[in-house]
Amino acid sequence: MCIRDSTIKEYWSSFDLDLVMYQNKCKLIRGWAELTEKIDEHINNLASMKISPYYKVFEEEIAPWDEKLQRLHIIFDVWIDLQRSWVYLQGIFFGSADIKNQLQNEYTKFKNLSLIHICRCRRLLTCRSRWSP
């Protein structure tokens, strides 16, 4: 086992998402900068191990972690975009009665999608308290 790989495993096995309740509807992830920074750091550490002449010795331990962290990076990139958009649209559609009246179809669509989003966030974040890739 490689020292860096062990550190990566330790970090992610004890990692908890930093969650904050949003308007008593659902929890949102905060601390995105630190989260993506840590994922990038660990991906870069694994990439530097790949160029080692001894990589073949520990490839079986490193490759799954690299794949998991790459996947996690993509998931969190999509999640942050979704979270930002949802919060932005919450303010537009639920913050003004005029918008509800002027854009009734769009309001109804967003309201339905918002309910689905809230349910999925609750399910995802309650069924998985630890995010160890």
CSV table of N, CA, C and O in Angstrom, one decimal:
chain,number,residue,atom,x,y,z
A,1,MET,N,0.8,-1.2,0.0
A,1,MET,CA,0.0,0.0,0.0
A,1,MET,C,0.9,1.2,0.0
A,1,MET,O,1.8,1.4,0.8
A,2,CYS,N,0.5,2.1,-0.8
A,2,CYS,CA,1.3,3.4,-1.0
A,2,CYS,C,0.8,4.4,0.1
A,2,CYS,O,-0.3,4.4,0.4
A,3,ILE,N,1.7,5.2,0.5
A,3,ILE,CA,1.4,6.2,1.6
A,3,ILE,C,0.3,7.2,1.1
A,3,ILE,O,-0.7,7.4,1.8
A,4,ARG,N,0.4,7.7,-0.1
A,4,ARG,CA,-0.6,8.6,-0.6
A,4,ARG,C,-1.9,8.0,-0.7
A,4,ARG,O,-3.0,8.6,-0.4
A,5,ASP,N,-1.9,6.8,-1.2
A,5,ASP,CA,-3.2,6.0,-1.4
A,5,ASP,C,-3.8,5.8,-0.1
A,5,ASP,O,-5.0,6.0,0.1
A,6,SER,N,-3.1,5.5,0.9
A,6,SER,CA,-3.6,5.3,2.3
A,6,SER,C,-4.2,6.6,2.8
A,6,SER,O,-5.3,6.6,3.4
A,7,THR,N,-3.5,7.7,2.6
A,7,THR,CA,-4.0,9.0,3.0
A,7,THR,C,-5.4,9.3,2.3
A,7,THR,O,-6.3,9.8,2.9
A,8,ILE,N,-5.4,9.0,1.0
A,8,ILE,CA,-6.7,9.3,0.3
A,8,ILE,C,-7.8,8.4,0.8
A,8,ILE,O,-8.9,8.9,1.1
A,9,LYS,N,-7.5,7.1,1.1
A,9,LYS,CA,-8.5,6.3,1.7
A,9,LYS,C,-9.0,6.8,3.0
A,9,LYS,O,-10.2,6.8,3.3
A,10,GLU,N,-8.1,7.2,3.9
A,10,GLU,CA,-8.4,7.7,5.2
A,10,GLU,C,-9.3,8.9,5.1
A,10,GLU,O,-10.3,9.1,5.8
A,11,TYR,N,-8.9,9.8,4.2
A,11,TYR,CA,-9.7,11.1,4.0
A,11,TYR,C,-11.1,10.8,3.6
A,11,TYR,O,-12.1,11.2,4.3
A,12,TRP,N,-11.3,10.0,2.6
A,12,TRP,CA,-12.7,9.7,2.1
A,12,TRP,C,-13.5,8.8,3.0
A,12,TRP,O,-14.7,8.9,2.9
A,13,SER,N,-12.8,7.9,3.7
A,13,SER,CA,-13.6,7.1,4.6
A,13,SER,C,-14.2,7.8,5.8
A,13,SER,O,-15.2,7.4,6.4
A,14,SER,N,-13.6,9.0,6.1
A,14,SER,CA,-14.1,9.7,7.2
A,14,SER,C,-14.8,11.1,6.8
A,14,SER,O,-15.2,11.9,7.6
A,15,PHE,N,-14.9,11.2,5.5
A,15,PHE,CA,-15.4,12.5,4.9
A,15,PHE,C,-16.9,12.6,5.1
A,15,PHE,O,-17.7,11.6,4.9
A,16,ASP,N,-17.4,13.7,5.5
A,16,ASP,CA,-18.8,14.0,5.6
A,16,ASP,C,-19.1,15.3,4.7
A,16,ASP,O,-18.3,16.2,4.8
A,17,LEU,N,-20.1,15.3,4.0
A,17,LEU,CA,-20.5,16.5,3.2
A,17,LEU,C,-20.9,17.6,4.2
A,17,LEU,O,-21.5,17.3,5.2
A,18,ASP,N,-20.6,18.8,3.9
A,18,ASP,CA,-21.0,19.9,4.7
A,18,ASP,C,-22.4,20.4,4.1
A,18,ASP,O,-22.5,20.9,3.0
A,19,LEU,N,-23.4,20.1,4.9
A,19,LEU,CA,-24.8,20.3,4.5
A,19,LEU,C,-25.4,21.4,5.3
A,19,LEU,O,-25.1,21.6,6.5
A,20,VAL,N,-26.2,22.2,4.6
A,20,VAL,CA,-27.0,23.3,5.3
A,20,VAL,C,-28.4,23.2,4.8
A,20,VAL,O,-28.7,22.9,3.6
A,21,MET,N,-29.3,23.4,5.8
A,21,MET,CA,-30.8,23.3,5.4
A,21,MET,C,-31.1,24.6,4.6
A,21,MET,O,-30.7,25.7,5.0
A,22,TYR,N,-31.9,24.4,3.6
A,22,TYR,CA,-32.3,25.5,2.7
A,22,TYR,C,-33.8,25.7,2.8
A,22,TYR,O,-34.6,24.8,2.4
A,23,GLN,N,-34.2,26.8,3.5
A,23,GLN,CA,-35.6,27.2,3.6
A,23,GLN,C,-36.5,26.0,4.1
A,23,GLN,O,-37.6,25.9,3.7
A,24,ASN,N,-36.0,25.2,5.0
A,24,ASN,CA,-36.7,24.1,5.5
A,24,ASN,C,-37.2,23.1,4.5
A,24,ASN,O,-38.2,22.4,4.7
A,25,LYS,N,-36.6,23.1,3.3
A,25,LYS,CA,-37.1,22.2,2.2
A,25,LYS,C,-36.2,21.0,2.0
A,25,LYS,O,-36.6,19.9,1.9
A,26,CYS,N,-34.9,21.3,2.0
A,26,CYS,CA,-33.9,20.2,1.8
A,26,CYS,C,-32.5,20.8,2.2
A,26,CYS,O,-32.4,21.9,2.4
A,27,LYS,N,-31.6,19.8,2.2
A,27,LYS,CA,-30.2,20.2,2.6
A,27,LYS,C,-29.5,20.4,1.3
A,27,LYS,O,-29.6,19.7,0.3
A,28,LEU,N,-28.6,21.5,1.3
A,28,LEU,CA,-27.8,21.7,0.2
A,28,LEU,C,-26.3,21.5,0.6
A,28,LEU,O,-26.0,21.7,1.8
A,29,ILE,N,-25.5,21.2,-0.3
A,29,ILE,CA,-24.1,21.0,-0.1
A,29,ILE,C,-23.4,22.4,-0.1
A,29,ILE,O,-23.7,23.2,-1.0
A,30,ARG,N,-22.6,22.7,0.9
A,30,ARG,CA,-21.8,24.0,0.9
A,30,ARG,C,-20.4,23.6,1.0
A,30,ARG,O,-20.0,22.4,1.3
A,31,GLY,N,-19.5,24.5,0.7
A,31,GLY,CA,-18.1,24.2,0.8
A,31,GLY,C,-17.6,23.6,-0.5
A,31,GLY,O,-16.7,22.7,-0.5
A,32,TRP,N,-18.2,24.0,-1.6
A,32,TRP,CA,-17.8,23.4,-2.9
A,32,TRP,C,-16.4,23.6,-3.3
A,32,TRP,O,-15.8,22.7,-3.8
A,33,ALA,N,-15.9,24.7,-3.0
A,33,ALA,CA,-14.5,25.0,-3.3
A,33,ALA,C,-13.5,24.0,-2.7
A,33,ALA,O,-12.6,23.5,-3.3
A,34,GLU,N,-13.7,23.8,-1.4
A,34,GLU,CA,-12.8,22.9,-0.7
A,34,GLU,C,-13.0,21.5,-1.1
A,34,GLU,O,-12.1,20.7,-1.3
A,35,LEU,N,-14.3,21.1,-1.4
A,35,LEU,CA,-14.6,19.8,-1.9
A,35,LEU,C,-13.9,19.5,-3.3
A,35,LEU,O,-13.2,18.5,-3.4
A,36,THR,N,-14.1,20.4,-4.2
A,36,THR,CA,-13.5,20.1,-5.5
A,36,THR,C,-11.9,20.3,-5.5
A,36,THR,O,-11.2,19.6,-6.2
A,37,GLU,N,-11.5,21.1,-4.6
A,37,GLU,CA,-10.0,21.3,-4.4
A,37,GLU,C,-9.4,19.9,-3.9
A,37,GLU,O,-8.4,19.5,-4.4
A,38,LYS,N,-10.1,19.3,-2.9
A,38,LYS,CA,-9.6,18.1,-2.4
A,38,LYS,C,-9.6,16.9,-3.4
A,38,LYS,O,-8.7,16.1,-3.5
A,39,ILE,N,-10.7,16.9,-4.1
A,39,ILE,CA,-10.8,15.8,-5.2
A,39,ILE,C,-9.7,16.0,-6.2
A,39,ILE,O,-9.1,15.1,-6.6
A,40,ASP,N,-9.5,17.3,-6.7
A,40,ASP,CA,-8.5,17.6,-7.6
A,40,ASP,C,-7.1,17.2,-7.1
A,40,ASP,O,-6.3,16.6,-7.8
A,41,GLU,N,-6.9,17.5,-5.8
A,41,GLU,CA,-5.6,17.2,-5.2
A,41,GLU,C,-5.3,15.7,-5.2
A,41,GLU,O,-4.3,15.2,-5.6
A,42,HIS,N,-6.4,14.9,-4.8
A,42,HIS,CA,-6.2,13.5,-4.8
A,42,HIS,C,-6.1,12.9,-6.2
A,42,HIS,O,-5.3,12.0,-6.4
A,43,ILE,N,-6.8,13.4,-7.1
A,43,ILE,CA,-6.7,12.9,-8.5
A,43,ILE,C,-5.2,13.2,-9.0
A,43,ILE,O,-4.6,12.4,-9.7
A,44,ASN,N,-4.7,14.4,-8.7
A,44,ASN,CA,-3.4,14.8,-9.1
A,44,ASN,C,-2.3,13.9,-8.4
A,44,ASN,O,-1.3,13.5,-9.0
A,45,ASN,N,-2.6,13.6,-7.1
A,45,ASN,CA,-1.6,12.7,-6.4
A,45,ASN,C,-1.6,11.3,-7.1
A,45,ASN,O,-0.5,10.7,-7.3
A,46,LEU,N,-2.8,10.8,-7.5
A,46,LEU,CA,-2.8,9.5,-8.1
A,46,LEU,C,-2.2,9.6,-9.5
A,46,LEU,O,-1.5,8.6,-9.9
A,47,ALA,N,-2.4,10.7,-10.2
A,47,ALA,CA,-1.7,10.8,-11.5
A,47,ALA,C,-0.2,10.8,-11.4
A,47,ALA,O,0.5,10.2,-12.3
A,48,SER,N,0.3,11.5,-10.4
A,48,SER,CA,1.8,11.5,-10.2
A,48,SER,C,2.3,10.1,-9.9
A,48,SER,O,3.4,9.7,-10.2
A,49,MET,N,1.5,9.3,-9.2
A,49,MET,CA,1.9,7.9,-8.9
A,49,MET,C,1.9,7.1,-10.2
A,49,MET,O,2.7,6.2,-10.3
A,50,LYS,N,1.1,7.4,-11.1
A,50,LYS,CA,1.0,6.6,-12.4
A,50,LYS,C,2.3,6.7,-13.2
A,50,LYS,O,2.6,5.8,-14.0
A,51,ILE,N,3.0,7.8,-13.0
A,51,ILE,CA,4.3,8.0,-13.8
A,51,ILE,C,5.5,7.4,-13.1
A,51,ILE,O,6.6,7.4,-13.7
A,52,SER,N,5.3,6.8,-11.9
A,52,SER,CA,6.3,6.1,-11.2
A,52,SER,C,6.7,4.8,-11.9
A,52,SER,O,5.8,4.1,-12.5
A,53,PRO,N,8.0,4.5,-12.0
A,53,PRO,CA,8.4,3.2,-12.6
A,53,PRO,C,7.9,2.0,-11.8
A,53,PRO,O,7.8,0.9,-12.3
A,54,TYR,N,7.4,2.3,-10.6
A,54,TYR,CA,6.9,1.2,-9.7
A,54,TYR,C,5.4,1.1,-9.7
A,54,TYR,O,4.8,0.4,-8.9
A,55,TYR,N,4.8,1.8,-10.6
A,55,TYR,CA,3.3,1.9,-10.6
A,55,TYR,C,2.7,0.5,-10.7
A,55,TYR,O,1.7,0.2,-10.1
A,56,LYS,N,3.2,-0.4,-11.5
A,56,LYS,CA,2.7,-1.7,-11.7
A,56,LYS,C,2.5,-2.5,-10.4
A,56,LYS,O,1.6,-3.2,-10.3
A,57,VAL,N,3.4,-2.2,-9.5
A,57,VAL,CA,3.3,-2.9,-8.2
A,57,VAL,C,2.0,-2.5,-7.4
A,57,VAL,O,1.4,-3.4,-6.8
A,58,PHE,N,1.6,-1.3,-7.5
A,58,PHE,CA,0.4,-0.9,-6.7
A,58,PHE,C,-0.7,-0.4,-7.6
A,58,PHE,O,-1.7,0.2,-7.2
A,59,GLU,N,-0.7,-0.8,-8.9
A,59,GLU,CA,-1.7,-0.4,-9.9
A,59,GLU,C,-3.1,-0.9,-9.5
A,59,GLU,O,-4.1,-0.1,-9.6
A,60,GLU,N,-3.2,-2.1,-9.0
A,60,GLU,CA,-4.5,-2.6,-8.6
A,60,GLU,C,-5.2,-1.9,-7.5
A,60,GLU,O,-6.4,-1.9,-7.3
A,61,GLU,N,-4.4,-1.3,-6.6
A,61,GLU,CA,-4.9,-0.5,-5.5
A,61,GLU,C,-5.2,1.0,-5.9
A,61,GLU,O,-6.2,1.6,-5.4
A,62,ILE,N,-4.4,1.5,-6.8
A,62,ILE,CA,-4.6,2.9,-7.2
A,62,ILE,C,-5.7,3.1,-8.3
A,62,ILE,O,-6.4,4.0,-8.2
A,63,ALA,N,-5.7,2.2,-9.3
A,63,ALA,CA,-6.6,2.4,-10.4
A,63,ALA,C,-8.1,2.5,-10.0
A,63,ALA,O,-8.8,3.4,-10.5
A,64,PRO,N,-8.6,1.7,-9.1
A,64,PRO,CA,-10.0,1.9,-8.6
A,64,PRO,C,-10.3,3.2,-8.0
A,64,PRO,O,-11.3,3.9,-8.2
A,65,TRP,N,-9.3,3.7,-7.2
A,65,TRP,CA,-9.5,5.0,-6.5
A,65,TRP,C,-9.4,6.1,-7.6
A,65,TRP,O,-10.2,7.1,-7.5
A,66,ASP,N,-8.6,6.0,-8.6
A,66,ASP,CA,-8.6,7.0,-9.6
A,66,ASP,C,-9.9,7.1,-10.3
A,66,ASP,O,-10.5,8.2,-10.6
A,67,GLU,N,-10.4,5.9,-10.7
A,67,GLU,CA,-11.7,5.9,-11.4
A,67,GLU,C,-12.8,6.4,-10.5
A,67,GLU,O,-13.7,7.2,-11.0
A,68,LYS,N,-12.9,6.1,-9.2
A,68,LYS,CA,-13.9,6.6,-8.3
A,68,LYS,C,-13.8,8.1,-8.2
A,68,LYS,O,-14.9,8.8,-8.2
A,69,LEU,N,-12.6,8.6,-8.0
A,69,LEU,CA,-12.5,10.0,-7.8
A,69,LEU,C,-12.8,10.8,-9.1
A,69,LEU,O,-13.4,11.9,-9.0
A,70,GLN,N,-12.5,10.2,-10.2
A,70,GLN,CA,-12.8,10.9,-11.5
A,70,GLN,C,-14.4,10.9,-11.6
A,70,GLN,O,-14.9,12.0,-12.0
A,71,ARG,N,-15.0,9.8,-11.3
A,71,ARG,CA,-16.5,9.8,-11.4
A,71,ARG,C,-17.1,10.7,-10.4
A,71,ARG,O,-18.1,11.5,-10.7
A,72,LEU,N,-16.6,10.8,-9.2
A,72,LEU,CA,-17.1,11.7,-8.1
A,72,LEU,C,-16.9,13.1,-8.6
A,72,LEU,O,-17.8,14.0,-8.3
A,73,HIS,N,-15.8,13.5,-9.2
A,73,HIS,CA,-15.6,14.8,-9.7
A,73,HIS,C,-16.7,15.2,-10.7
A,73,HIS,O,-17.3,16.3,-10.6
A,74,ILE,N,-17.0,14.3,-11.6
A,74,ILE,CA,-18.0,14.6,-12.6
A,74,ILE,C,-19.4,14.7,-11.9
A,74,ILE,O,-20.2,15.7,-12.3
A,75,ILE,N,-19.7,13.9,-11.0
A,75,ILE,CA,-21.0,13.9,-10.3
A,75,ILE,C,-21.1,15.2,-9.6
A,75,ILE,O,-22.2,15.9,-9.6
A,76,PHE,N,-20.1,15.6,-8.8
A,76,PHE,CA,-20.2,16.9,-8.1
A,76,PHE,C,-20.2,18.1,-9.0
A,76,PHE,O,-20.8,19.1,-8.7
A,77,ASP,N,-19.6,18.1,-10.2
A,77,ASP,CA,-19.7,19.2,-11.1
A,77,ASP,C,-21.1,19.3,-11.6
A,77,ASP,O,-21.6,20.5,-11.7
A,78,VAL,N,-21.8,18.2,-11.9
A,78,VAL,CA,-23.2,18.3,-12.3
A,78,VAL,C,-24.0,18.8,-11.1
A,78,VAL,O,-24.9,19.6,-11.3
A,79,TRP,N,-23.8,18.2,-10.0
A,79,TRP,CA,-24.6,18.5,-8.8
A,79,TRP,C,-24.5,20.0,-8.4
A,79,TRP,O,-25.5,20.7,-8.1
A,80,ILE,N,-23.3,20.6,-8.5
A,80,ILE,CA,-23.2,22.0,-8.2
A,80,ILE,C,-24.0,22.9,-9.2
A,80,ILE,O,-24.6,23.9,-8.8
A,81,ASP,N,-23.9,22.5,-10.4
A,81,ASP,CA,-24.6,23.3,-11.4
A,81,ASP,C,-26.1,23.2,-11.2
A,81,ASP,O,-26.9,24.2,-11.3
A,82,LEU,N,-26.6,22.0,-10.9
A,82,LEU,CA,-28.0,21.7,-10.6
A,82,LEU,C,-28.4,22.5,-9.4
A,82,LEU,O,-29.5,23.2,-9.4
A,83,GLN,N,-27.6,22.4,-8.3
A,83,GLN,CA,-28.0,23.1,-7.1
A,83,GLN,C,-28.0,24.6,-7.3
A,83,GLN,O,-29.0,25.3,-6.8
A,84,ARG,N,-27.1,25.2,-8.0
A,84,ARG,CA,-27.1,26.6,-8.2
A,84,ARG,C,-28.3,27.1,-9.0
A,84,ARG,O,-28.9,28.1,-8.7
A,85,SER,N,-28.6,26.3,-10.1
A,85,SER,CA,-29.7,26.6,-10.9
A,85,SER,C,-31.0,26.5,-10.1
A,85,SER,O,-31.9,27.4,-10.3
A,86,TRP,N,-31.2,25.5,-9.4
A,86,TRP,CA,-32.4,25.3,-8.6
A,86,TRP,C,-32.6,26.4,-7.6
A,86,TRP,O,-33.7,26.9,-7.5
A,87,VAL,N,-31.6,26.8,-6.9
A,87,VAL,CA,-31.7,27.9,-5.9
A,87,VAL,C,-32.0,29.2,-6.6
A,87,VAL,O,-32.9,29.9,-6.1
A,88,TYR,N,-31.4,29.4,-7.7
A,88,TYR,CA,-31.7,30.6,-8.5
A,88,TYR,C,-33.2,30.7,-9.0
A,88,TYR,O,-33.9,31.7,-8.8
A,89,LEU,N,-33.6,29.5,-9.5
A,89,LEU,CA,-35.0,29.5,-10.0
A,89,LEU,C,-36.0,29.5,-8.8
A,89,LEU,O,-37.2,30.0,-9.0
A,90,GLN,N,-35.6,29.0,-7.7
A,90,GLN,CA,-36.5,29.1,-6.5
A,90,GLN,C,-36.8,30.5,-6.2
A,90,GLN,O,-38.0,30.8,-5.9
A,91,GLY,N,-35.8,31.3,-6.2
A,91,GLY,CA,-36.0,32.8,-6.0
A,91,GLY,C,-36.9,33.4,-7.0
A,91,GLY,O,-37.7,34.3,-6.6
A,92,ILE,N,-36.8,33.0,-8.2
A,92,ILE,CA,-37.6,33.6,-9.2
A,92,ILE,C,-39.1,33.2,-9.1
A,92,ILE,O,-40.0,34.0,-9.1
A,93,PHE,N,-39.3,31.9,-9.1
A,93,PHE,CA,-40.7,31.3,-9.2
A,93,PHE,C,-41.4,31.4,-7.8
A,93,PHE,O,-42.6,31.6,-7.8
A,94,PHE,N,-40.7,31.3,-6.7
A,94,PHE,CA,-41.4,31.3,-5.4
A,94,PHE,C,-41.3,32.6,-4.7
A,94,PHE,O,-41.8,32.8,-3.6
A,95,GLY,N,-40.5,33.5,-5.3
A,95,GLY,CA,-40.3,34.8,-4.6
A,95,GLY,C,-41.2,35.9,-5.1
A,95,GLY,O,-41.3,37.0,-4.5
A,96,SER,N,-42.0,35.6,-6.1
A,96,SER,CA,-42.8,36.7,-6.7
A,96,SER,C,-44.2,36.2,-7.1
A,96,SER,O,-44.2,35.2,-7.9
A,97,ALA,N,-45.2,36.8,-6.7
A,97,ALA,CA,-46.6,36.4,-7.1
A,97,ALA,C,-46.8,36.8,-8.6
A,97,ALA,O,-47.5,36.1,-9.3
A,98,ASP,N,-46.1,37.9,-9.0
A,98,ASP,CA,-46.3,38.3,-10.4
A,98,ASP,C,-45.8,37.2,-11.3
A,98,ASP,O,-46.4,37.0,-12.4
A,99,ILE,N,-44.7,36.6,-11.0
A,99,ILE,CA,-44.1,35.6,-11.9
A,99,ILE,C,-45.1,34.4,-12.0
A,99,ILE,O,-45.3,33.9,-13.0
A,100,LYS,N,-45.6,34.0,-10.8
A,100,LYS,CA,-46.6,32.9,-10.8
A,100,LYS,C,-47.8,33.2,-11.8
A,100,LYS,O,-48.2,32.3,-12.5
A,101,ASN,N,-48.2,34.4,-11.8
A,101,ASN,CA,-49.4,34.8,-12.7
A,101,ASN,C,-48.9,35.0,-14.1
A,101,ASN,O,-49.7,34.6,-15.0
A,102,GLN,N,-47.8,35.6,-14.4
A,102,GLN,CA,-47.4,35.8,-15.7
A,102,GLN,C,-46.8,34.6,-16.4
A,102,GLN,O,-47.0,34.5,-17.6
A,103,LEU,N,-46.2,33.7,-15.7
A,103,LEU,CA,-45.6,32.5,-16.3
A,103,LEU,C,-46.2,31.2,-15.6
A,103,LEU,O,-45.5,30.4,-15.0
A,104,GLN,N,-47.5,31.1,-15.7
A,104,GLN,CA,-48.2,30.0,-15.0
A,104,GLN,C,-47.7,28.6,-15.5
A,104,GLN,O,-47.5,27.7,-14.6
A,105,ASN,N,-47.6,28.4,-16.7
A,105,ASN,CA,-47.1,27.1,-17.2
A,105,ASN,C,-45.7,26.8,-16.7
A,105,ASN,O,-45.4,25.7,-16.3
A,106,GLU,N,-44.8,27.8,-16.8
A,106,GLU,CA,-43.4,27.6,-16.4
A,106,GLU,C,-43.4,27.4,-14.9
A,106,GLU,O,-42.6,26.6,-14.4
A,107,TYR,N,-44.2,28.1,-14.2
A,107,TYR,CA,-44.3,28.0,-12.7
A,107,TYR,C,-44.7,26.6,-12.3
A,107,TYR,O,-44.1,25.9,-11.5
A,108,THR,N,-45.7,26.1,-13.0
A,108,THR,CA,-46.2,24.7,-12.7
A,108,THR,C,-45.2,23.7,-13.0
A,108,THR,O,-45.0,22.8,-12.2
A,109,LYS,N,-44.5,23.8,-14.1
A,109,LYS,CA,-43.4,22.9,-14.5
A,109,LYS,C,-42.3,22.9,-13.4
A,109,LYS,O,-41.8,21.9,-13.0
A,110,PHE,N,-41.9,24.1,-13.1
A,110,PHE,CA,-40.8,24.2,-12.1
A,110,PHE,C,-41.2,23.7,-10.7
A,110,PHE,O,-40.5,23.0,-10.1
A,111,LYS,N,-42.5,24.0,-10.4
A,111,LYS,CA,-43.0,23.5,-9.1
A,111,LYS,C,-42.9,22.0,-9.0
A,111,LYS,O,-42.5,21.4,-8.0
A,112,ASN,N,-43.3,21.3,-10.1
A,112,ASN,CA,-43.3,19.8,-10.2
A,112,ASN,C,-41.9,19.3,-10.1
A,112,ASN,O,-41.5,18.4,-9.4
A,113,LEU,N,-41.0,19.9,-10.9
A,113,LEU,CA,-39.6,19.5,-10.9
A,113,LEU,C,-38.9,19.8,-9.6
A,113,LEU,O,-38.1,19.0,-9.1
A,114,SER,N,-39.3,20.9,-9.0
A,114,SER,CA,-38.8,21.2,-7.7
A,114,SER,C,-39.1,20.2,-6.6
A,114,SER,O,-38.3,19.8,-5.8
A,115,LEU,N,-40.3,19.7,-6.6
A,115,LEU,CA,-40.8,18.6,-5.7
A,115,LEU,C,-39.9,17.4,-5.9
A,115,LEU,O,-39.5,16.7,-5.0
A,116,ILE,N,-39.7,17.0,-7.2
A,116,ILE,CA,-38.9,15.8,-7.5
A,116,ILE,C,-37.5,16.0,-7.0
A,116,ILE,O,-36.9,15.1,-6.4
A,117,HIS,N,-37.0,17.2,-7.3
A,117,HIS,CA,-35.6,17.5,-6.9
A,117,HIS,C,-35.4,17.4,-5.3
A,117,HIS,O,-34.5,16.9,-4.8
A,118,ILE,N,-36.4,18.0,-4.6
A,118,ILE,CA,-36.3,18.0,-3.2
A,118,ILE,C,-36.4,16.6,-2.6
A,118,ILE,O,-35.6,16.2,-1.8
A,119,CYS,N,-37.3,15.8,-3.2
A,119,CYS,CA,-37.4,14.4,-2.8
A,119,CYS,C,-36.1,13.6,-3.1
A,119,CYS,O,-35.6,12.8,-2.2
A,120,ARG,N,-35.5,13.8,-4.2
A,120,ARG,CA,-34.3,13.1,-4.5
A,120,ARG,C,-33.1,13.5,-3.7
A,120,ARG,O,-32.3,12.7,-3.3
A,121,CYS,N,-33.0,14.8,-3.4
A,121,CYS,CA,-32.0,15.3,-2.5
A,121,CYS,C,-32.1,14.7,-1.1
A,121,CYS,O,-31.1,14.2,-0.5
A,122,ARG,N,-33.3,14.7,-0.6
A,122,ARG,CA,-33.6,14.1,0.7
A,122,ARG,C,-33.2,12.6,0.7
A,122,ARG,O,-32.5,12.1,1.6
A,123,ARG,N,-33.6,11.9,-0.3
A,123,ARG,CA,-33.3,10.5,-0.4
A,123,ARG,C,-31.8,10.2,-0.5
A,123,ARG,O,-31.2,9.4,0.2
A,124,LEU,N,-31.1,11.0,-1.4
A,124,LEU,CA,-29.7,10.8,-1.6
A,124,LEU,C,-28.9,11.1,-0.3
A,124,LEU,O,-28.0,10.4,0.1
A,125,LEU,N,-29.2,12.2,0.3
A,125,LEU,CA,-28.5,12.6,1.5
A,125,LEU,C,-28.8,11.9,2.8
A,125,LEU,O,-28.0,11.9,3.7
A,126,THR,N,-29.9,11.3,2.8
A,126,THR,CA,-30.3,10.5,4.0
A,126,THR,C,-29.8,9.1,3.9
A,126,THR,O,-29.5,8.4,4.9
A,127,CYS,N,-29.8,8.5,2.7
A,127,CYS,CA,-29.4,7.1,2.6
A,127,CYS,C,-27.9,6.9,2.6
A,127,CYS,O,-27.4,5.9,2.7
A,128,ARG,N,-27.2,8.0,2.4
A,128,ARG,CA,-25.7,7.9,2.3
A,128,ARG,C,-25.1,9.0,3.1
A,128,ARG,O,-24.9,10.1,2.6
A,129,SER,N,-24.8,8.8,4.4
A,129,SER,CA,-24.2,9.8,5.2
A,129,SER,C,-22.7,9.9,5.0
A,129,SER,O,-22.1,11.0,5.2
A,130,ARG,N,-22.1,8.9,4.6
A,130,ARG,CA,-20.6,8.9,4.3
A,130,ARG,C,-20.4,8.8,2.8
A,130,ARG,O,-21.1,8.1,2.1
A,131,TRP,N,-19.5,9.6,2.3
A,131,TRP,CA,-19.3,9.7,0.9
A,131,TRP,C,-17.9,9.1,0.6
A,131,TRP,O,-17.0,9.8,0.1
A,132,SER,N,-17.7,7.9,0.9
A,132,SER,CA,-16.4,7.2,0.5
A,132,SER,C,-16.6,6.6,-0.8
A,132,SER,O,-17.3,5.7,-1.0
A,133,PRO,N,-15.8,7.1,-1.8
A,133,PRO,CA,-15.9,6.5,-3.1
A,133,PRO,C,-15.6,5.1,-3.2
A,133,PRO,O,-14.9,4.5,-2.4
